[in-house]
Coordinates of C-alpha atoms in Angstrom, one line a residue:
Chain A
M1 CA -0.1 0.0 0.1
N2 CA 1.4 3.3 -0.7
F3 CA 1.0 4.9 2.6
S4 CA 2.1 8.6 3.3
V5 CA 1.1 11.7 4.7
Q6 CA 1.4 15.5 3.4
V7 CA 1.6 18.5 5.7
L8 CA -0.9 21.2 4.8
G9 CA -0.2 23.2 7.7
C10 CA 2.5 23.4 10.5
S11 CA 1.7 26.8 12.3
S12 CA -0.1 27.0 15.6
A13 CA -3.3 29.2 16.2
I14 CA -2.2 32.2 14.2
P15 CA -1.6 31.7 10.7
T16 CA 1.5 33.4 8.9
L17 CA 2.2 33.7 5.0
T18 CA 4.6 30.8 5.2
R19 CA 3.0 28.5 7.7
N20 CA -0.8 27.6 7.5
P21 CA -2.4 26.1 10.6
S22 CA -3.0 22.4 11.2
A23 CA -4.1 19.9 8.6
H24 CA -2.6 16.9 7.4
L25 CA -3.4 14.8 4.1
L26 CA -3.3 11.0 4.7
H27 CA -2.7 9.0 1.4
A28 CA -3.7 5.2 1.7
D29 CA -3.3 3.7 -1.8
E30 CA -6.0 5.7 -3.8
R31 CA -7.7 7.0 -0.7
L32 CA -7.4 10.3 1.1
F33 CA -7.9 10.9 4.6
L34 CA -7.9 14.4 5.9
I35 CA -6.9 15.1 9.5
D36 CA -7.8 18.8 10.8
C37 CA -8.9 21.5 8.5
A38 CA -7.9 24.8 9.6
E39 CA -8.6 28.0 7.8
G40 CA -7.0 28.0 4.4
T41 CA -6.7 24.2 4.1
Q42 CA -8.9 24.1 0.9
L43 CA -6.3 26.6 -0.6
Q44 CA -3.4 24.5 0.6
L45 CA -5.2 21.5 -1.2
R46 CA -5.3 23.6 -4.4
R47 CA -1.7 24.5 -3.8
Y48 CA -0.4 21.0 -3.7
H49 CA -2.6 19.9 -6.6
V50 CA -4.8 17.4 -4.4
H51 CA -7.8 16.1 -6.1
F52 CA -9.6 17.0 -2.9
Q53 CA -13.1 15.5 -4.0
R54 CA -11.6 12.1 -3.3
I55 CA -11.2 13.0 0.4
R56 CA -13.9 10.7 2.0
H57 CA -13.1 10.8 5.6
I58 CA -12.2 14.0 7.6
F59 CA -11.2 13.8 11.4
I60 CA -11.1 16.7 13.4
T61 CA -9.3 16.4 16.6
H62 CA -10.9 19.2 18.5
L63 CA -12.8 22.7 18.4
H64 CA -10.4 25.0 18.7
G65 CA -10.6 27.1 15.5
D66 CA -6.9 26.4 14.1
H67 CA -8.1 23.0 13.5
F68 CA -11.6 23.2 12.0
Y69 CA -12.6 26.8 10.7
G70 CA -11.6 25.6 7.3
L71 CA -14.1 22.6 7.3
I72 CA -17.3 24.8 6.6
G73 CA -15.6 26.3 3.3
L74 CA -14.4 23.0 2.3
L75 CA -17.7 21.3 2.6
T76 CA -19.1 24.3 0.5
T77 CA -16.6 24.1 -2.1
F78 CA -17.3 20.4 -2.5
H79 CA -21.1 21.5 -2.9
L80 CA -20.3 23.9 -5.4
L81 CA -18.0 21.8 -7.4
G82 CA -21.1 19.3 -7.5
R83 CA -19.9 16.5 -5.2
K84 CA -22.2 13.1 -5.2
E85 CA -19.9 11.1 -2.9
E86 CA -20.7 10.5 0.7
L87 CA -18.6 12.5 3.0
H88 CA -17.9 11.2 6.6
L89 CA -17.0 13.4 9.5
Y90 CA -15.4 12.7 12.7
G91 CA -15.5 15.2 15.5
H92 CA -16.9 16.0 18.8
A93 CA -20.6 16.6 19.1
E94 CA -20.8 20.4 18.8
L95 CA -19.1 20.3 15.5
E96 CA -22.2 19.1 13.8
E97 CA -24.3 21.8 15.1
I98 CA -21.7 24.3 14.3
L99 CA -21.8 23.1 10.4
A100 CA -25.7 22.9 10.6
M101 CA -26.1 26.3 11.9
Q102 CA -23.6 27.8 9.2
L103 CA -25.5 25.9 6.4
R104 CA -28.8 27.0 7.6
A105 CA -27.8 30.7 7.8
S106 CA -26.9 30.6 4.2
R107 CA -29.7 28.4 3.4
T108 CA -27.5 25.6 1.9
N109 CA -28.5 21.9 1.4
L110 CA -25.7 19.9 0.5
I111 CA -26.0 18.3 -2.8
Y112 CA -24.0 15.2 -1.2
P113 CA -24.3 13.2 1.6
V114 CA -22.6 14.0 5.0
V115 CA -22.4 11.2 7.6
F116 CA -21.2 12.6 11.2
H117 CA -19.6 10.1 13.5
P118 CA -19.4 12.0 17.2
L119 CA -16.5 11.3 18.9
P120 CA -16.6 10.0 22.6
G121 CA -17.2 13.0 24.6
E122 CA -16.2 14.6 28.0
D123 CA -16.7 11.6 30.1
M124 CA -13.8 9.8 28.0
R125 CA -12.0 12.8 28.9
E126 CA -12.3 12.4 32.4
T127 CA -11.2 8.9 32.5
A128 CA -8.1 10.1 30.9
T129 CA -7.4 12.4 33.6
D130 CA -8.3 9.9 36.3
A131 CA -6.3 7.1 35.3
P132 CA -2.9 8.5 34.5
D133 CA -1.4 4.8 33.8
R134 CA -3.7 3.9 31.1
C135 CA -4.9 5.3 27.8
S136 CA -8.5 4.5 26.7
S137 CA -8.5 4.2 23.2
F138 CA -11.6 3.8 21.0
P139 CA -12.3 2.4 17.5
V140 CA -13.2 5.3 15.1
Y141 CA -12.9 3.7 11.6
E142 CA -12.3 0.6 9.8
D143 CA -12.1 -0.8 6.2
E144 CA -10.5 -3.6 4.4
K145 CA -7.0 -2.0 4.6
L146 CA -7.0 0.3 7.5
I147 CA -8.1 0.9 11.2
V148 CA -8.3 4.4 12.8
T149 CA -8.2 4.6 16.6
G150 CA -9.0 7.4 18.8
F151 CA -7.3 8.3 21.9
P152 CA -7.4 11.3 24.2
L153 CA -4.9 13.9 24.3
L154 CA -4.1 16.4 27.5
H155 CA -5.3 19.5 26.1
S156 CA -7.3 22.6 27.5
V157 CA -10.5 21.2 25.6
L158 CA -11.7 17.7 24.8
T159 CA -9.0 16.5 22.2
T160 CA -8.6 13.2 20.4
G161 CA -5.2 11.9 18.9
F162 CA -5.8 9.5 16.1
L163 CA -3.5 6.3 15.0
F164 CA -4.0 5.2 11.4
R165 CA -2.8 1.5 11.2
E166 CA -2.7 -0.8 8.4
K167 CA -4.5 -4.2 8.8
P168 CA -2.1 -7.0 8.7
G169 CA -2.3 -8.5 4.9
P170 CA -2.6 -12.1 4.5
R171 CA 0.3 -14.7 5.1
K172 CA 2.5 -15.4 2.0
I173 CA 2.3 -19.1 1.1
R174 CA 6.0 -20.5 0.3
K175 CA 6.0 -21.6 -3.4
E176 CA 7.9 -24.6 -2.6
M177 CA 5.7 -25.9 -0.1
V178 CA 2.7 -25.7 -2.7
N179 CA 4.4 -28.0 -5.0
R180 CA 5.9 -30.2 -2.4
L181 CA 2.6 -30.7 -0.5
D182 CA 0.5 -30.4 -3.5
I183 CA -2.0 -28.3 -1.7
P184 CA -5.4 -28.0 -3.6
N185 CA -6.5 -24.6 -4.6
E186 CA -9.6 -24.6 -2.4
W187 CA -7.1 -24.7 0.8
M188 CA -5.1 -21.4 -0.4
G189 CA -7.2 -19.0 1.2
R190 CA -7.5 -20.5 4.5
I191 CA -4.0 -21.2 4.7
K192 CA -2.9 -17.6 3.8
N193 CA -5.3 -16.7 6.7
G194 CA -3.3 -18.7 9.0
E195 CA -4.9 -22.2 9.2
D196 CA -3.2 -25.4 9.6
Y197 CA -3.7 -28.0 6.6
V198 CA -4.4 -31.7 6.9
D199 CA -3.5 -33.3 3.4
G200 CA -5.2 -36.5 2.1
Q201 CA -3.3 -38.9 4.2
G202 CA -4.4 -37.2 7.4
T203 CA -0.7 -35.7 8.2
L204 CA -1.1 -32.3 9.9
H205 CA 1.1 -29.3 8.4
R206 CA 1.6 -26.4 10.6
N207 CA 0.9 -23.1 9.2
E208 CA 4.2 -21.6 10.1
E209 CA 6.1 -24.4 8.1
M210 CA 4.0 -23.6 4.9
T211 CA 3.8 -19.5 5.2
L212 CA 5.8 -16.4 5.4
A213 CA 4.6 -13.6 8.1
P214 CA 3.0 -10.7 5.8
P215 CA 4.7 -7.3 6.1
R216 CA 4.7 -5.6 9.5
P217 CA 1.4 -3.3 9.5
R218 CA 2.6 0.5 9.4
S219 CA 1.2 3.0 11.5
Y220 CA 0.7 6.8 11.7
A221 CA -0.1 8.7 14.9
Y222 CA -1.2 12.3 14.9
C223 CA -0.9 13.9 18.2
T224 CA -1.9 17.5 18.5
D225 CA -2.9 19.6 20.3
T226 CA -1.4 18.0 23.8
A227 CA 0.7 18.8 26.6
Y228 CA 3.4 16.3 27.4
T229 CA 1.6 13.1 28.5
E230 CA 3.0 9.6 28.7
R231 CA -0.3 8.0 28.9
I232 CA -0.5 8.2 25.1
I233 CA 2.4 5.9 24.9
P234 CA 0.9 2.5 24.8
V235 CA -1.4 3.6 21.9
I236 CA 1.4 5.1 19.7
R237 CA 4.1 2.5 20.9
S238 CA 6.5 1.5 17.8
A239 CA 4.4 3.6 15.1
D240 CA 6.4 4.3 11.8
L241 CA 5.6 7.7 12.1
L242 CA 4.7 10.1 14.9
Y243 CA 3.4 13.7 14.5
H244 CA 3.5 15.2 18.0
E245 CA 3.1 18.9 18.3
A246 CA 5.9 21.2 19.3
T247 CA 4.7 24.8 19.7
F248 CA 7.4 25.8 21.7
M249 CA 11.0 25.2 23.0
Q250 CA 12.1 24.0 26.0
D251 CA 12.7 27.4 27.6
M252 CA 9.1 28.1 27.3
A253 CA 8.3 24.8 29.0
R254 CA 6.1 26.4 31.5
A255 CA 4.3 28.6 29.3
A256 CA 3.6 25.2 27.2
R257 CA 2.3 23.5 30.2
E258 CA 0.1 26.2 31.3
K259 CA -1.5 26.3 27.6
F260 CA -1.7 22.5 27.3
H261 CA 0.8 22.4 24.6
S262 CA 4.3 20.6 24.0
T263 CA 7.8 21.5 23.5
A264 CA 10.0 20.2 20.8
A265 CA 12.0 18.3 23.5
E266 CA 9.1 17.0 25.1
A267 CA 7.9 15.7 21.7
A268 CA 11.1 13.9 21.2
T269 CA 11.0 12.5 24.7
I270 CA 7.7 10.9 23.8
A271 CA 9.2 9.8 20.7
K272 CA 11.9 8.4 22.3
L273 CA 9.7 6.4 25.2
A274 CA 7.1 5.1 22.6
G275 CA 10.1 3.9 20.4
V276 CA 8.5 5.0 17.2
K277 CA 10.8 5.1 14.1
K278 CA 10.3 8.6 13.1
L279 CA 9.2 11.8 14.4
I280 CA 7.7 14.9 12.5
I281 CA 7.1 18.2 14.8
G282 CA 4.8 20.9 14.0
H283 CA 2.3 23.4 15.5
F284 CA 4.8 26.1 15.7
S285 CA 4.0 29.2 17.4
A286 CA 4.2 32.2 15.3
R287 CA 6.8 33.7 17.6
Y288 CA 9.6 31.1 15.6
E289 CA 10.6 32.5 12.2
E290 CA 13.2 29.9 12.1
L291 CA 12.6 26.4 12.8
G292 CA 15.9 25.0 12.9
P293 CA 16.5 25.6 16.7
L294 CA 13.2 23.6 17.2
L295 CA 14.6 20.6 15.3
D296 CA 17.9 20.8 17.1
E297 CA 16.4 20.6 20.3
A298 CA 14.4 17.8 19.3
R299 CA 17.2 15.7 17.8
D300 CA 19.2 16.1 20.6
I301 CA 16.8 13.8 22.3
F302 CA 15.5 11.8 19.2
P303 CA 17.9 12.1 16.1
E304 CA 15.1 10.8 13.8
T305 CA 13.2 13.9 14.0
Y306 CA 11.7 16.1 11.0
L307 CA 10.1 19.3 10.6
A308 CA 6.4 18.9 9.3
E309 CA 6.7 22.1 7.2
D310 CA 3.9 22.7 4.8
G311 CA 3.8 20.7 1.7
T312 CA 6.3 18.0 2.9
I313 CA 5.3 14.6 2.3
F314 CA 6.3 11.7 4.4
K315 CA 6.5 8.1 3.4
I316 CA 5.1 5.8 6.2
Chain B
M1 CA -9.3 62.9 4.2
N2 CA -7.2 60.1 2.8
F3 CA -10.1 57.9 1.4
S4 CA -9.2 54.6 -0.3
V5 CA -10.2 51.0 -0.7
Q6 CA -8.1 48.0 -1.0
V7 CA -9.3 45.0 -2.5
L8 CA -8.4 41.9 -0.4
G9 CA -10.4 39.4 -2.8
C10 CA -12.4 39.4 -6.1
S11 CA -13.3 35.7 -6.3
S12 CA -16.9 34.3 -5.9
A13 CA -17.5 31.6 -3.9
I14 CA -14.8 29.1 -4.8
P15 CA -11.3 30.5 -3.7
T16 CA -8.3 30.1 -6.2
L17 CA -4.8 30.4 -5.7
T18 CA -4.7 34.2 -7.2
R19 CA -8.3 35.4 -6.1
N20 CA -9.3 35.1 -2.7
P21 CA -13.2 35.4 -1.8
S22 CA -14.9 38.9 -1.0
A23 CA -13.4 41.3 1.5
H24 CA -12.6 45.1 1.1
L25 CA -10.5 47.3 3.3
L26 CA -11.8 50.8 3.5
H27 CA -9.3 53.3 4.7
A28 CA -10.6 56.7 6.2
D29 CA -7.6 58.6 7.5
E30 CA -6.3 56.4 10.0
R31 CA -9.3 54.1 10.5
L32 CA -9.9 51.1 8.8
F33 CA -13.2 49.3 7.9
L34 CA -13.4 46.0 6.9
I35 CA -16.4 44.9 4.4
D36 CA -17.0 41.4 4.1
C37 CA -14.8 38.5 5.5
A38 CA -14.1 35.6 3.4
E39 CA -12.0 32.7 4.5
G40 CA -8.5 33.6 4.2
T41 CA -9.0 37.4 4.7
Q42 CA -6.7 37.5 7.9
L43 CA -4.0 36.1 5.6
Q44 CA -4.6 38.8 2.6
L45 CA -4.3 41.6 5.5
R46 CA -0.8 40.3 6.4
R47 CA 0.1 40.0 2.7
Y48 CA -0.7 43.4 2.3
H49 CA 1.1 44.7 5.5
V50 CA -2.3 46.2 7.1
H51 CA -2.0 46.7 10.6
F52 CA -5.2 44.9 11.2
Q53 CA -5.7 45.6 14.8
R54 CA -6.4 49.1 13.5
I55 CA -9.7 47.6 12.1
R56 CA -12.5 48.8 14.4
H57 CA -15.8 48.1 12.2
I58 CA -16.5 45.1 10.2
F59 CA -19.4 45.0 7.9
I60 CA -20.9 41.6 6.5
T61 CA -23.2 41.8 3.9
H62 CA -24.7 38.4 4.0
L63 CA -24.4 35.0 5.4
H64 CA -22.9 33.2 2.6
G65 CA -20.0 31.6 3.4
D66 CA -17.6 33.4 0.8
H67 CA -18.2 36.6 2.5
F68 CA -17.7 35.8 6.3
Y69 CA -16.2 32.1 6.9
G70 CA -12.9 34.2 7.5
L71 CA -14.4 36.5 10.5
I72 CA -14.2 34.1 13.2
G73 CA -10.5 33.3 12.6
L74 CA -9.8 37.1 12.4
L75 CA -11.6 37.6 15.5
T76 CA -9.7 34.9 17.4
T77 CA -6.4 36.1 15.9
F78 CA -7.2 39.5 17.3
H79 CA -7.7 37.8 20.9
L80 CA -4.4 36.0 20.5
L81 CA -2.5 39.0 19.7
G82 CA -3.7 40.7 22.9
R83 CA -6.3 43.3 21.6
K84 CA -7.8 45.6 23.8
E85 CA -9.9 48.1 21.6
E86 CA -13.7 47.6 20.9
L87 CA -14.6 45.9 17.7
H88 CA -18.0 46.7 15.9
L89 CA -19.7 44.2 13.8
Y90 CA -22.5 44.8 11.4
G91 CA -24.2 41.6 10.2
H92 CA -27.7 40.0 10.0
A93 CA -28.8 38.5 13.4
E94 CA -27.8 34.6 12.9
L95 CA -24.2 36.1 12.3
E96 CA -23.9 36.6 16.1
E97 CA -25.2 33.2 17.1
I98 CA -22.8 31.6 14.9
L99 CA -19.8 33.2 16.3
A100 CA -21.1 32.8 19.8
M101 CA -21.4 29.1 19.1
Q102 CA -18.0 28.6 17.6
L103 CA -16.2 30.8 20.5
R104 CA -18.2 28.5 23.4
A105 CA -17.1 25.4 21.5
S106 CA -13.6 26.2 21.6
R107 CA -14.0 27.7 25.1
T108 CA -12.8 31.3 24.1
N109 CA -13.5 34.4 26.1
L110 CA -12.5 37.1 23.8
I111 CA -10.3 39.5 25.7
Y112 CA -11.6 42.5 24.0
P113 CA -15.3 43.9 23.7
V114 CA -17.2 43.0 20.5
V115 CA -20.4 45.1 19.7
F116 CA -22.7 43.2 17.7
H117 CA -25.1 45.8 15.3
P118 CA -27.8 43.7 14.1
L119 CA -28.7 45.0 10.6
P120 CA -32.5 45.1 9.4
G121 CA -33.9 41.9 8.8
E122 CA -36.4 39.9 6.5
D123 CA -39.0 42.5 6.6
M124 CA -36.5 44.8 5.1
R125 CA -36.0 42.6 2.3
E126 CA -39.7 42.0 1.6
T127 CA -40.3 45.9 1.6
A128 CA -37.8 46.1 -1.2
T129 CA -39.3 43.3 -3.0
D130 CA -42.8 44.6 -3.0
A131 CA -41.8 48.4 -3.9
P132 CA -39.7 48.2 -6.9
D133 CA -39.5 51.8 -7.6
R134 CA -37.9 52.8 -4.3
C135 CA -34.9 51.5 -2.4
S136 CA -35.4 51.6 1.5
S137 CA -31.9 52.6 3.1
F138 CA -31.2 52.9 6.6
P139 CA -28.3 54.4 8.9
V140 CA -25.8 51.8 9.9
Y141 CA -22.8 53.9 11.2
E142 CA -21.8 57.5 11.7
D143 CA -18.8 59.2 13.2
E144 CA -17.8 62.8 12.8
K145 CA -16.4 62.3 9.4
L146 CA -18.1 59.3 7.9
I147 CA -21.7 58.0 7.3
V148 CA -22.6 54.4 6.3
T149 CA -25.7 53.7 5.0
G150 CA -27.2 50.2 4.5
F151 CA -29.6 49.3 1.5
P152 CA -31.0 45.7 0.4
L153 CA -29.5 44.2 -2.7
L154 CA -31.3 41.3 -4.6
H155 CA -30.0 38.2 -3.8
S156 CA -31.2 34.4 -2.8
V157 CA -30.8 35.3 0.8
L158 CA -31.1 38.5 3.0
T159 CA -28.2 40.7 1.8
T160 CA -27.2 44.2 2.4
G161 CA -25.1 47.0 0.4
F162 CA -23.2 49.6 1.9
L163 CA -22.7 53.2 0.9
F164 CA -19.7 54.9 2.9
R165 CA -20.2 58.6 2.4
E166 CA -18.0 61.4 3.8
K167 CA -19.8 64.1 5.7
P168 CA -19.6 67.6 4.1
G169 CA -16.8 69.5 5.9
P170 CA -17.0 73.2 7.1
R171 CA -17.0 76.2 4.5
K172 CA -13.7 77.8 3.7
I173 CA -13.6 81.2 4.6
R174 CA -12.1 83.7 1.9
K175 CA -8.9 85.1 3.4
E176 CA -9.3 88.4 1.6
M177 CA -12.9 88.8 3.2
V178 CA -11.4 88.0 6.7
N179 CA -9.2 91.2 6.4
R180 CA -11.4 93.6 4.4
L181 CA -14.5 92.8 7.0
D182 CA -12.1 92.5 9.7
I183 CA -14.1 89.4 11.1
P184 CA -13.5 88.9 14.8
N185 CA -12.1 85.4 15.7
E186 CA -15.3 84.4 17.7
W187 CA -17.2 84.5 14.5
M188 CA -14.8 82.1 12.4
G189 CA -16.4 78.7 13.5
R190 CA -20.2 80.1 12.9
I191 CA -19.4 81.4 9.4
K192 CA -17.5 78.2 8.4
N193 CA -20.9 76.5 9.6
G194 CA -22.7 78.4 6.9
E195 CA -23.9 81.4 9.3
D196 CA -24.3 85.0 7.7
Y197 CA -22.2 87.8 9.5
V198 CA -23.7 91.2 10.9
D199 CA -20.8 93.6 11.5
G200 CA -20.3 96.1 14.2
Q201 CA -22.0 98.7 11.7
G202 CA -24.9 96.4 11.6
T203 CA -24.3 95.4 8.0
L204 CA -25.3 91.9 6.9
H205 CA -22.7 90.0 5.0
R206 CA -24.0 86.8 3.3
N207 CA -22.3 83.7 4.0
E208 CA -21.6 82.8 0.3
E209 CA -19.9 86.1 -0.1
M210 CA -17.3 85.2 2.5
T211 CA -17.0 81.6 2.1
L212 CA -16.2 78.9 -0.4
A213 CA -17.9 75.8 -0.6
P214 CA -16.4 72.7 1.0
P215 CA -15.1 70.0 -1.1
R216 CA -18.0 67.8 -2.5
P217 CA -18.3 64.6 0.1
R218 CA -16.8 61.7 -1.7
S219 CA -18.6 58.1 -1.2
Y220 CA -18.1 54.5 -1.9
A221 CA -21.0 52.0 -2.6
Y222 CA -20.2 48.3 -2.1
C223 CA -22.9 46.1 -3.9
T224 CA -22.5 42.4 -3.7
D225 CA -24.0 39.6 -4.1
T226 CA -26.7 41.0 -6.2
A227 CA -28.9 40.5 -9.3
Y228 CA -29.3 43.4 -11.4
T229 CA -31.5 45.7 -9.7
E230 CA -32.3 49.4 -10.6
R231 CA -33.8 49.9 -7.2
I232 CA -30.3 50.4 -5.6
I233 CA -29.8 53.7 -8.0
P234 CA -31.4 56.4 -5.9
V235 CA -29.1 55.4 -3.0
I236 CA -25.5 55.0 -5.1
R237 CA -26.2 57.7 -7.7
S238 CA -23.2 59.8 -8.2
A239 CA -20.8 57.7 -6.1
D240 CA -17.2 58.7 -6.6
L241 CA -16.6 54.7 -6.8
L242 CA -18.9 51.9 -7.2
Y243 CA -17.9 48.3 -6.5
H244 CA -20.4 46.0 -8.2
E245 CA -20.5 42.2 -8.3
A246 CA -19.9 40.9 -11.7
T247 CA -19.8 37.1 -11.4
F248 CA -20.7 36.2 -15.1
M249 CA -20.2 37.4 -18.6
Q250 CA -23.4 38.3 -20.7
D251 CA -23.5 35.1 -22.3
M252 CA -24.4 33.8 -18.8
A253 CA -27.3 36.3 -17.8
R254 CA -29.7 33.6 -17.4
A255 CA -27.4 31.7 -15.1
A256 CA -26.8 34.9 -13.3
R257 CA -30.6 35.9 -12.8
E258 CA -31.2 32.2 -11.7
K259 CA -28.4 32.6 -9.1
F260 CA -29.1 36.2 -8.3
H261 CA -25.8 37.5 -9.4
S262 CA -24.9 40.2 -12.1
T263 CA -23.0 40.1 -15.4
A264 CA -20.2 42.6 -16.0
A265 CA -22.5 44.4 -18.7
E266 CA -25.1 44.5 -15.8
A267 CA -22.7 46.2 -13.5
A268 CA -21.4 48.7 -16.1
T269 CA -25.3 49.6 -16.9
I270 CA -26.0 50.3 -13.3
A271 CA -22.9 52.2 -13.0
K272 CA -24.0 54.2 -16.1
L273 CA -27.6 54.9 -15.1
A274 CA -26.5 55.9 -11.6
G275 CA -23.9 58.5 -13.2
V276 CA -21.2 57.2 -10.8
K277 CA -17.4 58.3 -11.7
K278 CA -15.8 55.0 -11.7
L279 CA -16.9 51.3 -11.4
I280 CA -14.8 48.3 -9.9
I281 CA -16.0 44.8 -10.9
G282 CA -15.2 41.9 -8.8
H283 CA -16.8 38.5 -7.5
F284 CA -15.7 36.9 -10.3
S285 CA -16.6 33.3 -11.0
A286 CA -13.6 31.0 -10.8
R287 CA -14.5 29.5 -14.3
Y288 CA -12.8 32.9 -15.8
E289 CA -8.9 32.4 -15.8
E290 CA -8.7 35.6 -17.7
L291 CA -10.5 38.6 -16.6
G292 CA -9.7 40.8 -19.7
P293 CA -13.1 39.8 -21.3
L294 CA -15.3 40.8 -18.4
L295 CA -13.5 44.1 -18.1
D296 CA -14.1 44.7 -22.0
E297 CA -17.6 44.0 -21.8
A298 CA -18.2 46.3 -18.9
R299 CA -16.1 49.1 -20.9
D300 CA -18.3 48.9 -23.8
I301 CA -20.9 50.3 -21.5
F302 CA -19.2 52.2 -19.1
P303 CA -15.5 53.1 -20.0
E304 CA -14.2 54.0 -16.6
T305 CA -14.4 50.5 -15.1
Y306 CA -11.7 48.7 -13.6
L307 CA -10.9 45.1 -12.2
A308 CA -11.0 44.9 -8.5
E309 CA -8.2 42.4 -8.5
D310 CA -6.8 41.3 -4.9
G311 CA -4.3 43.7 -3.5
T312 CA -5.4 46.8 -5.7
I313 CA -5.8 50.0 -4.1
F314 CA -8.4 52.3 -5.4
K315 CA -8.6 56.2 -4.2
I316 CA -12.0 57.4 -3.9

């Protein structure tokens, strides 16, 4: 599967001329998943030549404006361009009301179906706060190739992180075993799915002898906005790519904590503790014109760190 | 008075990489008035180096997204940048609810005061429809230098046009008359305000003999979105600058009418009938890559027509 993510915005709340606020576009083969949708996201999609009508699923982490103020405009543009395909939105309950109210005010009846999937509410958030030793993740989406899991982040409003994980593919039958055991066709699917095989003589052949393990499922974790919290580690452990916000540098750790944001060093510490393969940092405060120092700070702790700058594509 | 307008967006509903949707910035000396505020307007203000905290008044014509989806983001940025000054919003009643709901969802209490001034509602719109021979204008704003008048446009939802008009300045006393008649200081203000003067000998001097008329008050009319309607002519008559939408070319006059928009030729016809000095056209459909043909079409009818392209400044 082609599995990659394109950064559409790496700014925190205040947009700049070179950094749009939060939005990431996940490619999973021909499918496009949008994660967050700040003001200006539809223009970013145009800028990077994305066929954005192919987006079928949009995930909104939380209801701070820099994560969803571009959603209503994108929905309207879909409508004006004659979209027919169903669109699935995943967000907290108030989002549905906000969108409905704006569509009502403009007397717009979207010409395509929108299915709203509410994410777990405040009770989920409290659970997370009360039980620092565990993270309550929950299923958000699943298809034949991909599973999306939600989990609470530590922010000033209810906020959900998302883990996008490939489903394990079927096991691969070793060619020489097919020939040696003369395995009939009707058994192939069952063996690929992990079953043992009993041949015509009644001999049992263990699956592991006949097959090779499928490639390890890859995963992408999207964690913004959040203060430093080790509670997320069990969910994001060993992810191939982790996006973790790094609004500030370590000299502003206190401000970060007060505003429920993280520093670059904290993002790197989470990456290290979770044993992820690669970390990308973003959601940078507009105060930083140069991002090099944030990258340096993170790399001191976790060398495989990269800047999630607008337009950059990361293979997962 | 420095009196000019800068175009921040000339696209209709769908933004493009070179044309943002509707927003105009009116400069009246040191004061800044924002008219409409589409998605991306705050970035346009940055792009054109506007000190946007100086905006004290924002006028929203109607609740189609391409005229106000950038407002909540701009209000939030004002807040994050520590604004203290009062902000006045002029729009239709539902706008206040939409903003309040979004601020509630993000748990934001703006740190500066916002005063919402509701524009007249649907009853005003019906009046306009029922009485094609007159246009019911209404006062919206007034200060020592400027008067803003609202008037109904002909659109698919309740829509208000705005006329920004300088107040007449005081009359200018002719220097040679001050000397000749030996006018005492305490009379100066009264004469500038148009009073006649009675000198020590009881002789009456008519004001027109002593003074020159002040410069003619200038005006700027903002008319979008609207179908062709001659009802607006009495209000915008003789304006120095008219912005009139021109979403389509004349070969799409029927589509324009159905969608309650205007063609370039129709905008020019209104300009001609209203006897304005200069016309700027905008709100162009994204279907037009080149705008020259729209300009040509309008100039055939009204030669003093210009394209209201993003960033352009027009002196009034």
